[in-house]
mmCIF file of C-alpha atoms and ligand atoms in Angstrom:
data_model
loop_
_atom_site.group_PDB
_atom_site.id
_atom_site.type_symbol
_atom_site.label_atom_id
_atom_site.label_comp_id
_atom_site.label_asym_id
_atom_site.label_seq_id
_atom_site.Cartn_x
_atom_site.Cartn_y
_atom_site.Cartn_z
ATOM 1 C CA MET A 1 99.570 123.437 98.424
ATOM 2 C CA ALA A 2 98.767 120.594 96.024
ATOM 3 C CA SER A 3 101.121 120.353 93.050
ATOM 4 C CA GLY A 4 98.419 118.908 90.827
ATOM 5 C CA LYS A 5 100.820 116.130 89.878
ATOM 6 C CA PRO A 6 99.346 112.659 90.499
ATOM 7 C CA PRO A 7 101.290 110.448 92.910
ATOM 8 C CA VAL A 8 103.441 107.592 91.629
ATOM 9 C CA VAL A 9 101.550 104.486 92.797
ATOM 10 C CA VAL A 10 102.576 100.819 92.717
ATOM 11 C CA THR A 11 100.736 97.784 94.078
ATOM 12 C CA CYS A 12 102.438 94.444 94.675
ATOM 13 C CA THR A 13 101.689 91.114 96.278
ATOM 14 C CA ALA A 14 104.094 88.841 98.162
ATOM 15 C CA PRO A 15 103.917 85.280 99.479
ATOM 16 C CA VAL A 16 104.254 83.565 102.830
ATOM 17 C CA ASN A 17 107.211 81.204 103.207
ATOM 18 C CA ILE A 18 107.637 78.220 105.522
ATOM 19 C CA ALA A 19 111.112 77.249 106.673
ATOM 20 C CA VAL A 20 112.106 73.592 106.486
ATOM 21 C CA ILE A 21 115.537 74.445 107.929
ATOM 22 C CA LYS A 22 114.757 77.035 110.581
ATOM 23 C CA TYR A 23 116.254 80.444 111.224
ATOM 24 C CA TRP A 24 116.522 81.027 114.976
ATOM 25 C CA GLY A 25 119.044 83.440 116.447
ATOM 26 C CA LYS A 26 120.816 86.608 115.325
ATOM 27 C CA ARG A 27 124.491 87.514 115.420
ATOM 28 C CA ASP A 28 123.608 91.175 114.777
ATOM 29 C CA GLU A 29 120.313 92.525 116.117
ATOM 30 C CA GLU A 30 120.491 95.833 114.287
ATOM 31 C CA LEU A 31 121.275 94.484 110.802
ATOM 32 C CA ILE A 32 119.251 91.287 111.422
ATOM 33 C CA LEU A 33 122.033 88.855 110.559
ATOM 34 C CA PRO A 34 121.379 85.201 111.478
ATOM 35 C CA ILE A 35 123.608 82.699 113.272
ATOM 36 C CA ASN A 36 122.748 80.045 110.661
ATOM 37 C CA SER A 37 121.519 79.754 107.101
ATOM 38 C CA SER A 38 117.914 78.661 106.525
ATOM 39 C CA LEU A 39 115.822 77.157 103.746
ATOM 40 C CA SER A 40 112.158 77.643 102.937
ATOM 41 C CA VAL A 41 109.297 76.820 100.631
ATOM 42 C CA THR A 42 107.321 79.721 99.182
ATOM 43 C CA LEU A 43 103.549 79.174 99.344
ATOM 44 C CA SER A 44 101.054 79.991 96.613
ATOM 45 C CA GLN A 45 99.547 83.469 96.776
ATOM 46 C CA ASP A 46 96.175 82.095 95.696
ATOM 47 C CA GLN A 47 95.628 81.158 99.342
ATOM 48 C CA LEU A 48 98.001 83.328 101.374
ATOM 49 C CA LYS A 49 99.378 86.703 100.393
ATOM 50 C CA THR A 50 100.029 90.278 101.407
ATOM 51 C CA THR A 51 99.026 93.093 99.054
ATOM 52 C CA THR A 52 100.800 96.426 99.450
ATOM 53 C CA THR A 53 100.368 99.764 97.714
ATOM 54 C CA ALA A 54 103.126 102.371 97.949
ATOM 55 C CA ALA A 55 102.592 105.917 96.684
ATOM 56 C CA ILE A 56 105.027 108.836 96.542
ATOM 57 C CA SER A 57 104.092 112.449 95.873
ATOM 58 C CA THR A 58 105.402 115.982 96.387
ATOM 59 C CA ASP A 59 102.074 116.649 98.098
ATOM 60 C CA PHE A 60 102.691 114.225 100.967
ATOM 61 C CA THR A 61 104.081 115.955 104.041
ATOM 62 C CA GLU A 62 105.043 112.846 106.010
ATOM 63 C CA ASP A 63 105.545 109.093 105.625
ATOM 64 C CA ARG A 64 102.388 107.200 106.646
ATOM 65 C CA ILE A 65 101.342 103.543 106.816
ATOM 66 C CA TRP A 66 98.037 101.678 107.133
ATOM 67 C CA LEU A 67 97.964 97.967 107.973
ATOM 68 C CA ASN A 68 94.734 96.084 107.367
ATOM 69 C CA GLY A 69 92.886 99.416 107.251
ATOM 70 C CA ARG A 70 94.328 100.917 110.447
ATOM 71 C CA GLU A 71 96.941 103.645 110.529
ATOM 72 C CA GLU A 72 100.076 102.485 112.370
ATOM 73 C CA ASP A 73 103.105 104.261 113.798
ATOM 74 C CA VAL A 74 105.520 104.898 110.935
ATOM 75 C CA GLY A 75 108.280 105.604 113.456
ATOM 76 C CA GLN A 76 108.557 101.909 114.318
ATOM 77 C CA PRO A 77 112.320 101.123 114.105
ATOM 78 C CA ARG A 78 112.124 98.217 111.658
ATOM 79 C CA LEU A 79 109.884 100.138 109.295
ATOM 80 C CA GLN A 80 112.259 103.078 109.503
ATOM 81 C CA ALA A 81 115.187 100.770 108.749
ATOM 82 C CA CYS A 82 113.450 99.529 105.563
ATOM 83 C CA LEU A 83 112.662 103.079 104.430
ATOM 84 C CA ARG A 84 116.216 104.263 105.118
ATOM 85 C CA GLU A 85 117.667 101.268 103.291
ATOM 86 C CA ILE A 86 115.545 101.669 100.150
ATOM 87 C CA ARG A 87 116.277 105.422 99.973
ATOM 88 C CA ARG A 88 119.984 104.683 100.389
ATOM 89 C CA LEU A 89 119.854 102.178 97.511
ATOM 90 C CA ALA A 90 117.902 104.663 95.364
ATOM 91 C CA ARG A 91 120.494 107.354 96.078
ATOM 92 C CA LYS A 92 123.277 104.937 95.191
ATOM 93 C CA ARG A 93 121.600 104.150 91.912
ATOM 94 C CA ARG A 94 121.128 107.833 91.158
ATOM 95 C CA GLY A 95 124.790 108.392 92.008
ATOM 96 C CA ALA A 96 125.707 105.730 89.457
ATOM 97 C CA GLY A 97 124.329 108.077 86.810
ATOM 98 C CA ASP A 98 121.179 106.173 85.975
ATOM 99 C CA GLY A 99 119.028 109.093 85.012
ATOM 100 C CA ASP A 100 115.729 107.525 83.978
ATOM 101 C CA SER A 101 114.239 107.336 87.472
ATOM 102 C CA PRO A 102 111.680 110.006 88.432
ATOM 103 C CA PRO A 103 113.508 113.260 89.341
ATOM 104 C CA LEU A 104 113.497 114.342 92.987
ATOM 105 C CA SER A 105 111.441 111.299 93.955
ATOM 106 C CA LEU A 106 113.940 110.528 96.696
ATOM 107 C CA SER A 107 112.803 113.447 98.773
ATOM 108 C CA TYR A 108 109.145 112.539 98.302
ATOM 109 C CA LYS A 109 107.298 111.159 101.290
ATOM 110 C CA VAL A 110 105.657 107.771 100.932
ATOM 111 C CA HIS A 111 102.226 106.471 101.864
ATOM 112 C CA VAL A 112 101.877 102.699 102.285
ATOM 113 C CA ALA A 113 98.769 100.550 102.712
ATOM 114 C CA SER A 114 98.970 96.805 103.231
ATOM 115 C CA VAL A 115 96.424 94.015 103.708
ATOM 116 C CA ASN A 116 96.664 90.258 104.241
ATOM 117 C CA ASN A 117 94.135 87.864 102.739
ATOM 118 C CA PHE A 118 94.424 85.732 105.877
ATOM 119 C CA PRO A 119 93.988 86.558 109.572
ATOM 120 C CA THR A 120 97.176 88.194 110.901
ATOM 121 C CA ALA A 121 96.569 86.643 114.295
ATOM 122 C CA ALA A 122 96.388 83.124 112.832
ATOM 123 C CA GLY A 123 100.089 82.881 113.588
ATOM 124 C CA LEU A 124 101.029 82.457 109.937
ATOM 125 C CA ALA A 125 104.214 84.199 108.908
ATOM 126 C CA SER A 126 102.522 87.483 108.110
ATOM 127 C CA SER A 127 105.583 89.603 108.893
ATOM 128 C CA ALA A 128 107.619 87.779 106.242
ATOM 129 C CA ALA A 129 105.065 88.370 103.488
ATOM 130 C CA GLY A 130 104.448 91.895 104.792
ATOM 131 C CA TYR A 131 108.056 93.100 104.773
ATOM 132 C CA ALA A 132 108.855 91.334 101.480
ATOM 133 C CA CYS A 133 105.888 93.101 99.922
ATOM 134 C CA LEU A 134 106.915 96.439 101.436
ATOM 135 C CA ALA A 135 110.469 96.082 100.100
ATOM 136 C CA TYR A 136 109.186 95.113 96.664
ATOM 137 C CA ALA A 137 106.671 97.968 96.439
ATOM 138 C CA LEU A 138 109.110 100.594 97.755
ATOM 139 C CA ALA A 139 111.754 99.418 95.278
ATOM 140 C CA ARG A 140 109.348 100.023 92.446
ATOM 141 C CA VAL A 141 108.193 103.502 93.468
ATOM 142 C CA TYR A 142 111.757 104.673 94.148
ATOM 143 C CA GLY A 143 113.188 102.962 91.059
ATOM 144 C CA VAL A 144 115.514 100.473 92.782
ATOM 145 C CA GLU A 145 116.492 97.260 90.992
ATOM 146 C CA GLY A 146 118.373 94.120 92.015
ATOM 147 C CA ASP A 147 118.316 91.955 95.110
ATOM 148 C CA LEU A 148 116.205 93.357 97.935
ATOM 149 C CA SER A 149 117.300 90.920 100.664
ATOM 150 C CA GLU A 150 118.929 93.746 102.607
ATOM 151 C CA VAL A 151 115.747 95.796 102.661
ATOM 152 C CA ALA A 152 113.300 92.993 103.500
ATOM 153 C CA ARG A 153 115.659 91.485 106.091
ATOM 154 C CA ARG A 154 115.742 94.729 108.064
ATOM 155 C CA GLY A 155 111.981 94.350 108.553
ATOM 156 C CA SER A 156 112.007 90.690 109.551
ATOM 157 C CA GLY A 157 114.763 88.185 108.915
ATOM 158 C CA SER A 158 112.552 85.548 107.338
ATOM 159 C CA ALA A 159 111.082 88.191 104.979
ATOM 160 C CA CYS A 160 114.095 88.016 102.652
ATOM 161 C CA ARG A 161 113.067 84.452 101.748
ATOM 162 C CA SER A 162 109.626 85.687 100.596
ATOM 163 C CA LEU A 163 111.322 87.705 97.812
ATOM 164 C CA TYR A 164 111.564 84.577 95.670
ATOM 165 C CA GLY A 165 109.211 81.801 94.618
ATOM 166 C CA GLY A 166 109.763 78.067 94.841
ATOM 167 C CA PHE A 167 112.535 76.839 97.138
ATOM 168 C CA VAL A 168 114.705 79.511 98.706
ATOM 169 C CA GLU A 169 117.804 79.633 100.875
ATOM 170 C CA TRP A 170 118.909 82.524 103.043
ATOM 171 C CA GLN A 171 122.692 82.344 103.173
ATOM 172 C CA MET A 172 123.812 83.580 106.562
ATOM 173 C CA GLY A 173 126.897 85.274 105.125
ATOM 174 C CA GLU A 174 130.107 86.130 106.956
ATOM 175 C CA GLN A 175 130.644 89.843 106.532
ATOM 176 C CA ALA A 176 130.023 92.187 109.446
ATOM 177 C CA ASP A 177 128.056 94.603 107.206
ATOM 178 C CA GLY A 178 125.682 91.816 106.105
ATOM 179 C CA LYS A 179 126.235 92.400 102.384
ATOM 180 C CA ASP A 180 126.551 88.645 101.826
ATOM 181 C CA SER A 181 123.541 87.697 103.966
ATOM 182 C CA ILE A 182 121.129 87.239 101.090
ATOM 183 C CA ALA A 183 118.263 85.093 99.870
ATOM 184 C CA ARG A 184 118.619 83.050 96.714
ATOM 185 C CA GLN A 185 116.245 80.775 94.785
ATOM 186 C CA LEU A 186 117.322 77.110 94.761
ATOM 187 C CA ALA A 187 114.544 75.846 92.492
ATOM 188 C CA PRO A 188 111.556 77.581 90.873
ATOM 189 C CA GLU A 189 107.906 77.020 91.852
ATOM 190 C CA GLY A 190 107.326 74.531 89.029
ATOM 191 C CA HIS A 191 110.168 72.261 90.164
ATOM 192 C CA TRP A 192 108.090 69.843 92.285
ATOM 193 C CA PRO A 193 104.483 70.062 91.060
ATOM 194 C CA GLN A 194 103.180 67.201 93.244
ATOM 195 C CA LEU A 195 104.146 68.877 96.514
ATOM 196 C CA ARG A 196 101.200 70.088 98.620
ATOM 197 C CA VAL A 197 101.148 72.173 101.768
ATOM 198 C CA LEU A 198 98.408 72.008 104.405
ATOM 199 C CA VAL A 199 98.195 74.681 107.064
ATOM 200 C CA LEU A 200 96.419 73.270 110.118
ATOM 201 C CA VAL A 201 95.158 76.289 112.021
ATOM 202 C CA VAL A 202 95.087 75.313 115.660
ATOM 203 C CA SER A 203 94.655 78.581 117.413
ATOM 204 C CA ALA A 204 94.067 82.121 116.219
ATOM 205 C CA GLU A 205 95.390 83.567 119.459
ATOM 206 C CA LYS A 206 98.384 85.867 119.413
ATOM 207 C CA LYS A 207 101.594 84.096 120.433
ATOM 208 C CA LEU A 208 103.001 84.483 123.920
ATOM 209 C CA THR A 209 106.648 85.118 123.064
ATOM 210 C CA GLY A 210 107.381 86.878 119.782
ATOM 211 C CA SER A 211 110.178 85.390 117.650
ATOM 212 C CA THR A 212 112.435 88.429 118.032
ATOM 213 C CA VAL A 213 112.528 88.290 121.836
ATOM 214 C CA GLY A 214 112.385 84.481 121.860
ATOM 215 C CA MET A 215 115.475 84.068 119.699
ATOM 216 C CA GLN A 216 117.347 86.722 121.682
ATOM 217 C CA THR A 217 116.880 84.722 124.883
ATOM 218 C CA SER A 218 117.811 81.502 123.071
ATOM 219 C CA VAL A 219 121.091 83.009 121.790
ATOM 220 C CA GLU A 220 121.910 84.205 125.308
ATOM 221 C CA THR A 221 121.113 80.994 127.159
ATOM 222 C CA SER A 222 120.911 77.884 124.956
ATOM 223 C CA ALA A 223 124.059 75.829 124.434
ATOM 224 C CA LEU A 224 121.987 73.550 122.212
ATOM 225 C CA LEU A 225 121.219 76.452 119.859
ATOM 226 C CA LYS A 226 124.935 77.237 119.511
ATOM 227 C CA PHE A 227 125.650 73.587 118.741
ATOM 228 C CA ARG A 228 122.775 73.481 116.249
ATOM 229 C CA ALA A 229 123.915 76.609 114.396
ATOM 230 C CA GLU A 230 127.581 75.617 114.225
ATOM 231 C CA SER A 231 127.515 71.838 113.927
ATOM 232 C CA VAL A 232 124.115 70.724 112.623
ATOM 233 C CA VAL A 233 122.652 73.259 110.219
ATOM 234 C CA PRO A 234 125.519 73.496 107.662
ATOM 235 C CA ALA A 235 125.217 69.797 106.746
ATOM 236 C CA ARG A 236 121.401 69.952 106.883
ATOM 237 C CA MET A 237 121.373 72.857 104.403
ATOM 238 C CA ARG A 238 123.330 70.776 101.899
ATOM 239 C CA GLU A 239 121.203 67.684 102.529
ATOM 240 C CA MET A 240 117.913 69.590 102.192
ATOM 241 C CA ALA A 241 119.043 71.209 98.925
ATOM 242 C CA ARG A 242 119.818 67.717 97.585
ATOM 243 C CA CYS A 243 116.419 66.325 98.687
ATOM 244 C CA ILE A 244 114.681 69.152 96.842
ATOM 245 C CA GLN A 245 116.889 68.774 93.780
ATOM 246 C CA ASP A 246 116.086 65.025 93.654
ATOM 247 C CA ARG A 247 112.416 65.535 94.632
ATOM 248 C CA ASP A 248 113.025 62.864 97.275
ATOM 249 C CA PHE A 249 109.935 63.246 99.459
ATOM 250 C CA GLN A 250 110.854 60.726 102.157
ATOM 251 C CA ARG A 251 114.224 62.336 102.889
ATOM 252 C CA PHE A 252 112.765 65.839 102.547
ATOM 253 C CA ALA A 253 109.963 64.964 104.969
ATOM 254 C CA GLN A 254 112.169 63.351 107.600
ATOM 255 C CA LEU A 255 114.650 66.208 107.621
ATOM 256 C CA THR A 256 111.839 68.774 107.777
ATOM 257 C CA MET A 257 110.361 67.106 110.876
ATOM 258 C CA LYS A 258 113.757 66.678 112.538
ATOM 259 C CA ASP A 259 114.659 70.302 112.000
ATOM 260 C CA SER A 260 111.337 71.525 113.375
ATOM 261 C CA ASN A 261 111.793 69.281 116.401
ATOM 262 C CA GLN A 262 115.332 70.527 116.964
ATOM 263 C CA PHE A 263 114.194 74.142 116.756
ATOM 264 C CA HIS A 264 111.541 73.467 119.422
ATOM 265 C CA ALA A 265 114.139 71.601 121.480
ATOM 266 C CA THR A 266 116.313 74.748 121.470
ATOM 267 C CA CYS A 267 113.265 76.669 122.690
ATOM 268 C CA LEU A 268 112.929 74.279 125.607
ATOM 269 C CA ASP A 269 116.695 74.582 126.213
ATOM 270 C CA THR A 270 116.265 78.363 126.434
ATOM 271 C CA PHE A 271 116.158 79.724 129.990
ATOM 272 C CA PRO A 272 113.486 80.513 131.025
ATOM 273 C CA PRO A 273 112.118 77.946 128.552
ATOM 274 C CA ILE A 274 109.884 78.861 125.650
ATOM 275 C CA SER A 275 107.177 76.528 124.377
ATOM 276 C CA TYR A 276 105.316 77.286 121.217
ATOM 277 C CA LEU A 277 103.638 73.909 120.760
ATOM 278 C CA SER A 278 100.243 73.228 122.314
ATOM 279 C CA ASP A 279 98.640 69.913 123.241
ATOM 280 C CA THR A 280 96.943 69.934 119.851
ATOM 281 C CA SER A 281 100.314 70.534 118.119
ATOM 282 C CA ARG A 282 101.689 67.468 119.893
ATOM 283 C CA ARG A 283 98.631 65.445 118.900
ATOM 284 C CA ILE A 284 99.231 66.441 115.264
ATOM 285 C CA ILE A 285 102.840 65.241 115.581
ATOM 286 C CA GLN A 286 101.578 61.887 116.868
ATOM 287 C CA LEU A 287 98.973 61.690 114.126
ATOM 288 C CA VAL A 288 101.593 62.264 111.397
ATOM 289 C CA HIS A 289 103.891 59.585 112.810
ATOM 290 C CA ALA A 290 100.986 57.129 113.193
ATOM 291 C CA PHE A 291 99.869 57.851 109.613
ATOM 292 C CA ASN A 292 103.393 57.297 108.267
ATOM 293 C CA ALA A 293 103.813 54.090 110.301
ATOM 294 C CA TYR A 294 100.508 52.791 108.904
ATOM 295 C CA CYS A 295 101.660 53.606 105.346
ATOM 296 C CA GLY A 296 105.009 51.921 105.961
ATOM 297 C CA GLN A 297 106.787 54.998 104.592
ATOM 298 C CA THR A 298 107.109 58.716 105.264
ATOM 299 C CA LYS A 299 104.208 60.216 103.346
ATOM 300 C CA VAL A 300 103.544 63.290 105.474
ATOM 301 C CA ALA A 301 105.755 65.792 107.362
ATOM 302 C CA TYR A 302 104.964 68.509 109.893
ATOM 303 C CA THR A 303 106.796 71.683 110.750
ATOM 304 C CA PHE A 304 105.979 74.320 113.396
ATOM 305 C CA ASP A 305 107.215 77.903 113.698
ATOM 306 C CA ALA A 306 106.896 80.165 116.723
ATOM 307 C CA GLY A 307 103.293 79.123 117.358
ATOM 308 C CA PRO A 308 101.020 76.085 117.675
ATOM 309 C CA ASN A 309 99.817 75.865 114.039
ATOM 310 C CA ALA A 310 101.149 72.972 111.993
ATOM 311 C CA VAL A 311 102.297 73.215 108.402
ATOM 312 C CA VAL A 312 102.127 69.814 106.761
ATOM 313 C CA PHE A 313 103.901 68.740 103.570
ATOM 314 C CA THR A 314 102.686 65.827 101.502
ATOM 315 C CA LEU A 315 102.241 64.810 97.854
ATOM 316 C CA ASP A 316 99.030 65.295 95.868
ATOM 317 C CA ASP A 317 98.108 61.583 96.002
ATOM 318 C CA THR A 318 98.074 61.582 99.817
ATOM 319 C CA VAL A 319 96.149 64.815 100.552
ATOM 320 C CA ALA A 320 92.628 63.322 100.609
ATOM 321 C CA GLU A 321 93.492 60.434 102.929
ATOM 322 C CA PHE A 322 95.478 62.619 105.311
ATOM 323 C CA VAL A 323 92.667 65.190 105.467
ATOM 324 C CA ALA A 324 90.263 62.354 106.311
ATOM 325 C CA ALA A 325 92.630 61.286 109.096
ATOM 326 C CA VAL A 326 92.763 64.841 110.492
ATOM 327 C CA LYS A 327 88.956 65.059 110.389
ATOM 328 C CA HIS A 328 88.742 61.762 112.234
ATOM 329 C CA SER A 329 91.165 62.833 114.970
ATOM 330 C CA PHE A 330 89.869 66.406 115.228
ATOM 331 C CA PRO A 331 86.172 66.258 114.325
ATOM 332 C CA PRO A 332 85.283 69.734 112.967
ATOM 333 C CA ALA A 333 83.124 71.861 115.256
ATOM 334 C CA ALA A 334 80.050 73.727 113.997
ATOM 335 C CA ASN A 335 81.708 75.111 110.842
ATOM 336 C CA GLY A 336 82.092 71.657 109.287
ATOM 337 C CA ASP A 337 81.490 72.941 105.763
ATOM 338 C CA ARG A 338 84.183 75.609 106.133
ATOM 339 C CA PHE A 339 86.785 73.262 107.570
ATOM 340 C CA LEU A 340 88.656 73.033 104.269
ATOM 341 C CA LYS A 341 89.856 76.164 102.493
ATOM 342 C CA GLY A 342 91.995 76.538 99.386
ATOM 343 C CA LEU A 343 92.613 73.816 96.810
ATOM 344 C CA PRO A 344 89.689 71.373 96.442
ATOM 345 C CA VAL A 345 89.962 67.967 98.102
ATOM 346 C CA THR A 346 87.751 65.073 97.045
ATOM 347 C CA PRO A 347 86.479 63.372 100.218
ATOM 348 C CA VAL A 348 87.565 59.753 100.725
ATOM 349 C CA PRO A 349 86.410 57.297 103.390
ATOM 350 C CA LEU A 350 88.900 56.295 106.050
ATOM 351 C CA SER A 351 89.608 52.569 106.296
ATOM 352 C CA GLU A 352 88.903 50.869 109.624
ATOM 353 C CA GLU A 353 92.556 49.805 109.762
ATOM 354 C CA LEU A 354 93.769 53.390 109.497
ATOM 355 C CA LYS A 355 91.208 54.519 112.097
ATOM 356 C CA ALA A 356 92.531 51.885 114.462
ATOM 357 C CA ALA A 357 96.122 52.937 113.721
ATOM 358 C CA LEU A 358 95.357 56.544 114.666
ATOM 359 C CA ALA A 359 95.375 55.778 118.351
ATOM 360 C CA GLY A 360 93.869 58.154 120.902
ATOM 361 C CA ASP A 361 90.486 59.708 121.444
ATOM 362 C CA PRO A 362 89.303 62.268 118.909
ATOM 363 C CA THR A 363 89.594 65.907 120.017
ATOM 364 C CA PRO A 364 86.620 67.830 118.601
ATOM 365 C CA GLY A 365 87.509 71.316 117.347
ATOM 366 C CA GLY A 366 91.261 70.897 118.043
ATOM 367 C CA VAL A 367 92.031 71.934 114.477
ATOM 368 C CA GLN A 368 89.898 74.937 113.509
ATOM 369 C CA TYR A 369 90.398 74.681 109.757
ATOM 370 C CA ILE A 370 92.863 73.556 107.086
ATOM 371 C CA ILE A 371 94.217 75.694 104.256
ATOM 372 C CA VAL A 372 95.228 73.461 101.354
ATOM 373 C CA THR A 373 97.861 75.088 99.159
ATOM 374 C CA GLN A 374 101.009 74.433 97.126
ATOM 375 C CA VAL A 375 104.357 75.933 96.171
ATOM 376 C CA GLY A 376 104.086 79.329 94.498
ATOM 377 C CA PRO A 377 105.941 82.208 92.855
ATOM 378 C CA GLY A 378 107.596 85.274 94.372
ATOM 379 C CA PRO A 379 106.246 88.841 94.580
ATOM 380 C CA GLN A 380 104.183 90.217 91.705
ATOM 381 C CA VAL A 381 103.342 93.717 90.477
ATOM 382 C CA LEU A 382 99.615 94.276 89.872
ATOM 383 C CA ASP A 383 99.038 96.368 86.748
ATOM 384 C CA ASP A 384 95.328 96.939 87.274
ATOM 385 C CA PRO A 385 94.868 100.415 88.853
ATOM 386 C CA HIS A 386 91.726 99.093 90.577
ATOM 387 C CA ALA A 387 94.029 96.973 92.722
ATOM 388 C CA HIS A 388 95.536 100.045 94.405
ATOM 389 C CA LEU A 389 94.723 100.265 98.102
ATOM 390 C CA LEU A 390 95.368 104.036 98.072
ATOM 391 C CA GLY A 391 93.257 106.511 96.150
ATOM 392 C CA SER A 392 94.575 109.428 94.053
ATOM 393 C CA ASP A 393 94.571 111.517 97.247
ATOM 394 C CA GLY A 394 97.052 109.054 98.779
ATOM 395 C CA LEU A 395 94.606 107.883 101.428
ATOM 396 C CA PRO A 396 93.179 104.346 101.823
ATOM 397 C CA LYS A 397 90.206 103.711 99.574
ATOM 398 C CA GLN A 398 87.030 103.027 101.503
ATOM 399 C CA ALA A 399 86.550 99.311 101.914
ATOM 400 C CA SER A 400 83.532 98.450 99.786
HETATM 401 C C1 DP6 B 501 110.496 80.257 113.721
HETATM 402 O O1 DP6 B 501 111.817 86.380 110.842
HETATM 403 O O2 DP6 B 501 109.899 86.455 112.481
HETATM 404 O O3 DP6 B 501 109.579 81.337 111.812
HETATM 405 O O4 DP6 B 501 113.995 88.415 112.236
HETATM 406 O O5 DP6 B 501 113.211 88.793 114.562
HETATM 407 O O6 DP6 B 501 111.713 89.344 112.650
HETATM 408 P P1 DP6 B 501 112.823 88.443 113.173
HETATM 409 O O7 DP6 B 501 112.231 86.978 113.254
HETATM 410 P P2 DP6 B 501 111.327 86.175 112.226
HETATM 411 O O8 DP6 B 501 111.673 84.679 112.716
HETATM 412 C C2 DP6 B 501 111.150 83.556 112.099
HETATM 413 C C3 DP6 B 501 111.464 82.351 112.902
HETATM 414 C C4 DP6 B 501 110.790 81.078 112.461
HETATM 415 C C5 DP6 B 501 111.704 80.223 111.600
HETATM 416 C C6 DP6 B 501 111.899 80.654 110.173
HETATM 417 O O9 DP6 B 501 110.977 81.228 109.556
HETATM 418 O O10 DP6 B 501 112.990 80.370 109.645
#
């Protein structure tokens, strides 16, 4: 029977992050502990974000979750791990004698609804934003404070880096219980205002090999991955932190490209091999190197995760010319006017010299669209009750 008490409802948003030093490989599958540290840039939520509402109530009889409007299996192990972890932290806090959290709320069941403002299948790190947002929203309804790396990480390793804005490192840690495997902000979102991020959406198809299975096989079979984790990444972490600290774009860009390439090399070294890059991805790599060679300096950098889409870093003064170069090499198909999304870009003509430098025949439609964005802040709580995705009955509001 209904208690008549309204549910406790919280709505949060969380960002996507893009690794410039990649996480690939776990030393503990259950706790999701990595074999190397990683470093990422948090993207603005104006273009890419997950919004999640969590509600708890005595009236709910079971935990339930809706993703992008569809009810999903709440019994999924990683989701269960997040729920268990947040309830454990809430219990711990209660045990510490902090009495101002809602009484009995620990035994309350939770309803969760989550939506992305970008296509999940676009191969953008939706699980990172999704689990960071889940951890953040659950922490607020159950009254948990402090670092949530442990909770988000249990959903998806890279999710712990989406708990902070700006430039973030995930320290691999050493302890077997993972208590020291945490994310930490290196520099806030305002640190490097000129930095721009372009997401070149190549294919909206779902990826062939998911990262979880992919990295498992890599850990089992790739000697190169072991070498990378032990002998390459530690120095790269320090070097990348310095590049960011100094806002040294050339060094930042070169290291970003090298680390992406090494990650994809470990995929090829995996047996059977994994390849996430497509022909178009490789053409983008060529385009970036040709563009940089023409400029006589490293003005643009690419990075690729477990899929064919490119994420490109550049500075604000180079965006327009690079976009023109992409349009030249990948003439937009029918949706020419919707090719550019996100921050506005003033069109510039491409010089004949640059056209000539971008060798190779144009590939129409190779890049479907570009999302132009920048560095952004970490998760946010939305105060406006209209933002809630769940109604007072705890069920998803009808999409209007
Ligand atoms: C290539 O975090 O998706 O994007 O921990 O198994 O959920 P699980 O993997 P996930 O892996 C991300 C891998 C990557 C590189 C990175 O983001 O660091």
